[in-house]
Every structure is written in C-alpha cells, then in structure tokens.
Short mmCIF file of C-alpha atoms in Angstrom, two decimals:
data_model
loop_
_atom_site.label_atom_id
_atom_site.label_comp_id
_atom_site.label_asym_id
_atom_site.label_seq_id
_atom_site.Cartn_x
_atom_site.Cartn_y
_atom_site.Cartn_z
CA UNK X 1 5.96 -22.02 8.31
CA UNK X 2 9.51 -20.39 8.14
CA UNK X 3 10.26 -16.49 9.65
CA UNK X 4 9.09 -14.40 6.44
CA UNK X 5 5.57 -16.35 6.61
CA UNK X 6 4.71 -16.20 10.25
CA UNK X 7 5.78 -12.10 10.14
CA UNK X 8 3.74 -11.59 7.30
CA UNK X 9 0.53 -13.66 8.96
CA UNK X 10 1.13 -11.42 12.36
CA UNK X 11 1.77 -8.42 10.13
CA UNK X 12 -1.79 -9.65 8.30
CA UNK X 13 -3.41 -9.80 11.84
CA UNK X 14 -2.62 -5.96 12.60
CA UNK X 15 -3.55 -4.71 9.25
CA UNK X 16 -7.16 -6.51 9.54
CA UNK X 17 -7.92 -5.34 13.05
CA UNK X 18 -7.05 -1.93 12.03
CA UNK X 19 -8.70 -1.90 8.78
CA UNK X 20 -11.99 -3.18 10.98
CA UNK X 21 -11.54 -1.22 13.81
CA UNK X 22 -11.79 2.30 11.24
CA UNK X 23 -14.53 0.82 9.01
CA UNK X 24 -16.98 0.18 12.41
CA UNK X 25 -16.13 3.67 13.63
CA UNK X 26 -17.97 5.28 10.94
CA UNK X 27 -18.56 2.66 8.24
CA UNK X 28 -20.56 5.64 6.24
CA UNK X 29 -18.02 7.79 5.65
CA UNK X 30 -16.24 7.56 2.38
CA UNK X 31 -12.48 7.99 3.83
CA UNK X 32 -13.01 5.66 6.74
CA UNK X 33 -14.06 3.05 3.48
CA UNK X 34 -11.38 3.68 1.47
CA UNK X 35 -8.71 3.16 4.49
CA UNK X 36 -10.64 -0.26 5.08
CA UNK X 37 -10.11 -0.92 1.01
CA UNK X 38 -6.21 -0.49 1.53
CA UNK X 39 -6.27 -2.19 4.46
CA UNK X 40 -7.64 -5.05 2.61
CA UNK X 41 -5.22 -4.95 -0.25
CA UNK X 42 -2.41 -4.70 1.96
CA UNK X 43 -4.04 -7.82 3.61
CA UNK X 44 -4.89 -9.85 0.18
CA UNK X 45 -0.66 -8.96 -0.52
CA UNK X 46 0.22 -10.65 2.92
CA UNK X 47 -1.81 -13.28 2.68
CA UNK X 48 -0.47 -14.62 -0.19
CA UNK X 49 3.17 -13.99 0.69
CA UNK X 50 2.84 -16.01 3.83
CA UNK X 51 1.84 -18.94 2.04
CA UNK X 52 4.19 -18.21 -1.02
CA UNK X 53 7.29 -17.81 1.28
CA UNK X 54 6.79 -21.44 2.61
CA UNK X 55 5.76 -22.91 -1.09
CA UNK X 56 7.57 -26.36 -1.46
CA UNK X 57 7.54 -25.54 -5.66
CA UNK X 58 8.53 -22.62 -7.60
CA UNK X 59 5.27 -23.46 -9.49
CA UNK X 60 3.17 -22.95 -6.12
CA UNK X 61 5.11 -19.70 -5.21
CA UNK X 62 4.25 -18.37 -8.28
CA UNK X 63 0.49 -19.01 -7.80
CA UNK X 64 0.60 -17.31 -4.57
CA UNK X 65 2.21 -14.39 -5.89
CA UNK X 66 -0.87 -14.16 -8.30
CA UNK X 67 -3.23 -14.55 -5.17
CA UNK X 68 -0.88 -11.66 -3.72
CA UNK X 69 -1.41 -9.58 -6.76
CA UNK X 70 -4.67 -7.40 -5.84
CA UNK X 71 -3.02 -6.05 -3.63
CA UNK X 72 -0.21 -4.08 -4.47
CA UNK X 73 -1.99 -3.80 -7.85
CA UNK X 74 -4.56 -1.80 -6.58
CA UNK X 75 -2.90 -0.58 -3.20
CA UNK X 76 -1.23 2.75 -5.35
CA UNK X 77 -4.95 3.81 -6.52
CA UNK X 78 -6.87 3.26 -3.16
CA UNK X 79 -3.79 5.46 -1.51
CA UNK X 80 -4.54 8.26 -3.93
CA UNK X 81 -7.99 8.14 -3.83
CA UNK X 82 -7.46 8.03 -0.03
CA UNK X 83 -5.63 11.53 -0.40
CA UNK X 84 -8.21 12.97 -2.68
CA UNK X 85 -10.17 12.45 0.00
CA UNK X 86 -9.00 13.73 3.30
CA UNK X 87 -7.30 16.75 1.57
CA UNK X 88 -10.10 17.42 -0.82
CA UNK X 89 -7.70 19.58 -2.63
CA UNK X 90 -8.80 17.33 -5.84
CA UNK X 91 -12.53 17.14 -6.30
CA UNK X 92 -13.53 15.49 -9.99
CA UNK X 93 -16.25 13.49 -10.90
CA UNK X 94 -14.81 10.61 -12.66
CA UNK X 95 -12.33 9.94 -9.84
CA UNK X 96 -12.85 6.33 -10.19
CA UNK X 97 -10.97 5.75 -13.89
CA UNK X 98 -8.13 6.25 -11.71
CA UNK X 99 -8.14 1.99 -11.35
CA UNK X 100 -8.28 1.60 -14.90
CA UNK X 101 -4.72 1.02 -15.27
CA UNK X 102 -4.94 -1.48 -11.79
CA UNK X 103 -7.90 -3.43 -14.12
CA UNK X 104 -5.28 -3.78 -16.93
CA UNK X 105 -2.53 -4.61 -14.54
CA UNK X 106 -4.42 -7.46 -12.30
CA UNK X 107 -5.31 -9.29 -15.53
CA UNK X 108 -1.84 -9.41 -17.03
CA UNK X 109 -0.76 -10.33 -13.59
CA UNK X 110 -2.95 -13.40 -13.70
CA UNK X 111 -2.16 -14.15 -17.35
CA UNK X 112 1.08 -13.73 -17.51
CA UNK X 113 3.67 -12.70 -15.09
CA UNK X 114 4.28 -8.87 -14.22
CA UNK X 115 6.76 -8.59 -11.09
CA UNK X 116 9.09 -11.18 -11.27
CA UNK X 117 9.94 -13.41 -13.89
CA UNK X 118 11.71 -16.18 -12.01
CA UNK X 119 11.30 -17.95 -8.57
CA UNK X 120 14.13 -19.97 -7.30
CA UNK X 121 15.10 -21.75 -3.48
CA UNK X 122 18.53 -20.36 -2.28
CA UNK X 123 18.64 -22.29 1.15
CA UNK X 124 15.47 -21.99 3.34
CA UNK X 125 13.69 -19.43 0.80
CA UNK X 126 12.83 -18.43 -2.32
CA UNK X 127 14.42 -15.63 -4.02
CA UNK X 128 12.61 -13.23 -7.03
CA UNK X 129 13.86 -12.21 -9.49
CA UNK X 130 12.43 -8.38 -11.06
CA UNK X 131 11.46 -9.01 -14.72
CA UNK X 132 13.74 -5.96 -15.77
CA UNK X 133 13.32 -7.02 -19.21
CA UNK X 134 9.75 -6.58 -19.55
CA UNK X 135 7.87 -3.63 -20.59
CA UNK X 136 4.61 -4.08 -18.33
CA UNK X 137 7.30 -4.20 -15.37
CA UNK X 138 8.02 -0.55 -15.95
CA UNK X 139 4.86 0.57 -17.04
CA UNK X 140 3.75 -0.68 -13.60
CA UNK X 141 6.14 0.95 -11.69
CA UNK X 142 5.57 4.48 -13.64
CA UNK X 143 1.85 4.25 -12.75
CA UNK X 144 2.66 3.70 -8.81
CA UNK X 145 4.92 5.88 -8.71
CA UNK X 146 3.21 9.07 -10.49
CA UNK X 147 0.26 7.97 -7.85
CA UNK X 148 2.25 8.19 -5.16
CA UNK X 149 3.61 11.23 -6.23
CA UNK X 150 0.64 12.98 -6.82
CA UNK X 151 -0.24 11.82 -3.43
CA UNK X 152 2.67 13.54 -2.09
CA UNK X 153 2.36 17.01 -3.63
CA UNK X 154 -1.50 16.96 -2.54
CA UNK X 155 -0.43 16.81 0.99
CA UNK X 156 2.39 18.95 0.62
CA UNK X 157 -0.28 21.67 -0.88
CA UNK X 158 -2.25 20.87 2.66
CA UNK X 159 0.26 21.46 5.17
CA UNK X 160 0.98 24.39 3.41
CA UNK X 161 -2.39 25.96 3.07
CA UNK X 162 -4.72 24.33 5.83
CA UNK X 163 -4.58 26.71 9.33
CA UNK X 164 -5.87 23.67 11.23
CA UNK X 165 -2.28 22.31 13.20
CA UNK X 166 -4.32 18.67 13.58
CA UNK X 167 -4.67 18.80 10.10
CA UNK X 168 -0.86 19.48 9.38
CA UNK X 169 0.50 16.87 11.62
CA UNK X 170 -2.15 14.33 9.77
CA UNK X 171 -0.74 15.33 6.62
CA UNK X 172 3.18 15.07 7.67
CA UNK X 173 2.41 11.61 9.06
CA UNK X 174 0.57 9.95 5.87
CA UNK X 175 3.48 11.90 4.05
CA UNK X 176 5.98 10.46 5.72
CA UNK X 177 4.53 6.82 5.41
CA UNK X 178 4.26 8.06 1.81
CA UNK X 179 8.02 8.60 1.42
CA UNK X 180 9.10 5.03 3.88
CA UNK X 181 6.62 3.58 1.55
CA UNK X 182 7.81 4.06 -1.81
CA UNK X 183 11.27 3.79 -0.74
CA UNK X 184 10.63 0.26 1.34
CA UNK X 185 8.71 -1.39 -1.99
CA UNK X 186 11.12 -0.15 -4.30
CA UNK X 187 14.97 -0.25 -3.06
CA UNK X 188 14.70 -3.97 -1.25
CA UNK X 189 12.97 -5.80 -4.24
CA UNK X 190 14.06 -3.81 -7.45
CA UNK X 191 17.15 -1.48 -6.87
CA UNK X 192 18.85 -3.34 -4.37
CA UNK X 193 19.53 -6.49 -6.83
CA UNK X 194 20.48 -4.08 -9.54
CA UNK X 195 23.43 -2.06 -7.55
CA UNK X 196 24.46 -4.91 -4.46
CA UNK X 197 24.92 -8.51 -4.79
CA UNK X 198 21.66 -9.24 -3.45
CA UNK X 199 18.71 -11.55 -3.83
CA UNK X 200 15.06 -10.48 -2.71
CA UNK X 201 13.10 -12.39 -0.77
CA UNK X 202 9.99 -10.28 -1.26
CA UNK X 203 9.14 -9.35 1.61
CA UNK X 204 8.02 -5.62 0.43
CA UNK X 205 4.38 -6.68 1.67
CA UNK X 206 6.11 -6.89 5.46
CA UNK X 207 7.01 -3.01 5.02
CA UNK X 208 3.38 -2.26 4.97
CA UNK X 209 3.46 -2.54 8.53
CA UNK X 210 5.10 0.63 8.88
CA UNK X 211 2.57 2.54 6.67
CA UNK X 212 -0.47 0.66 9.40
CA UNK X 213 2.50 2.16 12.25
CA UNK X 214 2.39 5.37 11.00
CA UNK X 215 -2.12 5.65 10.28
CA UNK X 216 -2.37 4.72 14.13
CA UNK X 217 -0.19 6.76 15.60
CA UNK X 218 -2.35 9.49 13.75
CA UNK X 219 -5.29 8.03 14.80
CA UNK X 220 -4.17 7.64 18.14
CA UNK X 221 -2.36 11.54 18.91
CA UNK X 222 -4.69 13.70 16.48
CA UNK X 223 -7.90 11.54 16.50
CA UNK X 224 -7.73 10.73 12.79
CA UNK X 225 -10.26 8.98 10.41
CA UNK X 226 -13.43 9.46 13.12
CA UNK X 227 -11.58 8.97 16.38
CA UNK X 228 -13.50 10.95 18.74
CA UNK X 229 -14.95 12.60 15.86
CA UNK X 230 -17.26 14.55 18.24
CA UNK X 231 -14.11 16.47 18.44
CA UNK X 232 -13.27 17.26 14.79
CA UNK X 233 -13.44 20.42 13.14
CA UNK X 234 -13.31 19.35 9.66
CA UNK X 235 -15.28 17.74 8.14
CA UNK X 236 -13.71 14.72 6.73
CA UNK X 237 -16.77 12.13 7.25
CA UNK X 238 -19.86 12.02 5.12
#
C-alpha cells in the first residue's frame, strides 16, 4: 500500500462513519437518506482508488477505476437531489430522471472508458491521462457541472430568501463545499495537465474529504441533517 492508497482507505473510513452516523439518526427521513447515498458513492470512488493506486498493471488500475466509477458517476445527481431537498425551493414529481444521464454514463464507463484514456507508472504511481479527445468526456463533465450549478444557485436563492440565520449558515457551508468541490475534481485531474507540466495521479476522490469536513462542521455548530432535531424549526425530516 503506497501514500495515495492508505489516505484514500482512512479518507474511506471517515466518509462511512459519517454517512452511518446521519442515516441512524433519522434513517426515515428522505435528506438524512440521500446524504447516506453520497456518502456511499463517495465511498464506492475511494474504495476503488485505494486499490487502483497500488495496482501492479495498468490493466488492473483500469479495472479499479471501473469499480471507482459509481461513484463520481452518480455523486453530481445525489448532490442535487440532496439540495432539492433541504432547500425545497425545487419541488417536481419526476425528480428522479435526474440519474438518467448517470445510467447512460456508468454503462459506457464499464464498456468502454470515459475519464481517462491511458494509465501509465511514472516512478512509485500511476499517472491518468484525461481522454480530451473523446466526446462522452465532455458530455460528462457538462452534466456535473450544470448539476452542480444548479445546486449552487438553489442555495444562493435560500440564503437570500430564508429568515431562519441556522438555515443561512447551512446553506453557505454546503455552498462553499460546493465551490472547493468543483474546483478540487476539476483543476488537479483535467486543467492542471492542460496549462502546467503536470501528471495526475487521481487523487480527486481524496478531495471529498473536504466536502465530509465541511457537512460536519454543519452538523456539528447548527445541528444539521437531525442533530438534535428536537431543536429544529424547519422541517427538513419526513
């Protein structure tokens, strides 16, 4: 096990016990589920990282990147939905066609590849290389990105219209892991290569640690997602 593997496998550890630790507080309501559903896609991503980093074949890193796949496949979606949610600024029936593209994307992903289009050892680990060349790359990247925009301006609508000051600081904090988010997953693996003489290691699934950071310190200063939910005065749980 080198570095990148055992900090995605501690990383993995956090992001269970969290994800756990919100689904038993309430595991009725539907936002305590859905945090427990990203949790476990941000898990599914480690845990194939930490054995891909420490593959002994190109061949084998590339299967564990397909293991990896679920999750930041459908990670984008589950965040959205998420938002939906808690700010329930966005209330539609058929809220759930909203994976359709993930569907699409998971099977291509395990047909063909999607991310990267090369694996290669430089010294102790492997380096990826984006597949700028292919279309499904960018289609990819303009569904997460429109999610997690969308996810954005719904929580910029809430701070600006909710009175509750709980409810704003919730909303800055999932904003801000928002913005660290999107700009963690997409400089180090894909724009970083393109501008810098640089090689990714893919260790985007490690950055999900500060989105998990960010969700506890919530939970932990403005009882978030059912913590003391005796105490809430919204209703955010079913």
């Amino acid at each position: 096990m080198n570095l990148l593997s055992f900090i995605a496998t501690l990383a993995l550890a956090i992001t269970i016990i969290e994800g756990l630790f919100i689904l038993l507080r309430n595991p009725e309501s539907v936002a305590n589920r859905l945090f427990f559903c990203i949790c476990l896609c941000i898990s599914i991503w480690l845990f194939g990282c930490a054995f891909g980093y420490s593959s002994s074949t190109s061949e084998e890193a590339f299967f564990w990147l397909k293991v990896a796949s679920p999750g930041y496949i459908f990670m984008h979606a589950l965040i959205l939905h998420f938002v939906c949610r808690f700010t329930k600024i966005i209330k539609i029936k058929w809220i759930y066609l909203i994976y359709l593209p993930s569907l699409v994307f998971l099977y291509i992903s395990l047909t063909d590849h999607l991310v990267f289009s090369d694996i290669h050892r430089v010294g102790k680990y492997w380096v990826m290389v984006p597949d700028y060349h292919s279309i499904t790359f960018y289609m990819l990247m303009t569904n997460y990105l429109s999610y997690y925009f969308l996810s954005l301006l719904l929580l910029y609508i809430n701070i600006k219209k909710t009175k509750s000051n709980r409810i704003r600081s919730q909303s800055r904090i999932i904003f801000a892991a928002i913005v660290i988010t999107i700009t963690s997953y997409n400089i180090e693996p894909f724009l970083a290569p393109i501008f810098f003489d640089y090689n990714t290691y893919g260790q985007a699934s490690i950055y999900s640690i500060v989105w998990i950071s960010f969700i506890w310190y919530a939970m932990d200063k403005y009882r978030f997602l059912g913590i003391y939910e005796n105490y809430l005065p919204f209703d955010l749980l079913d």
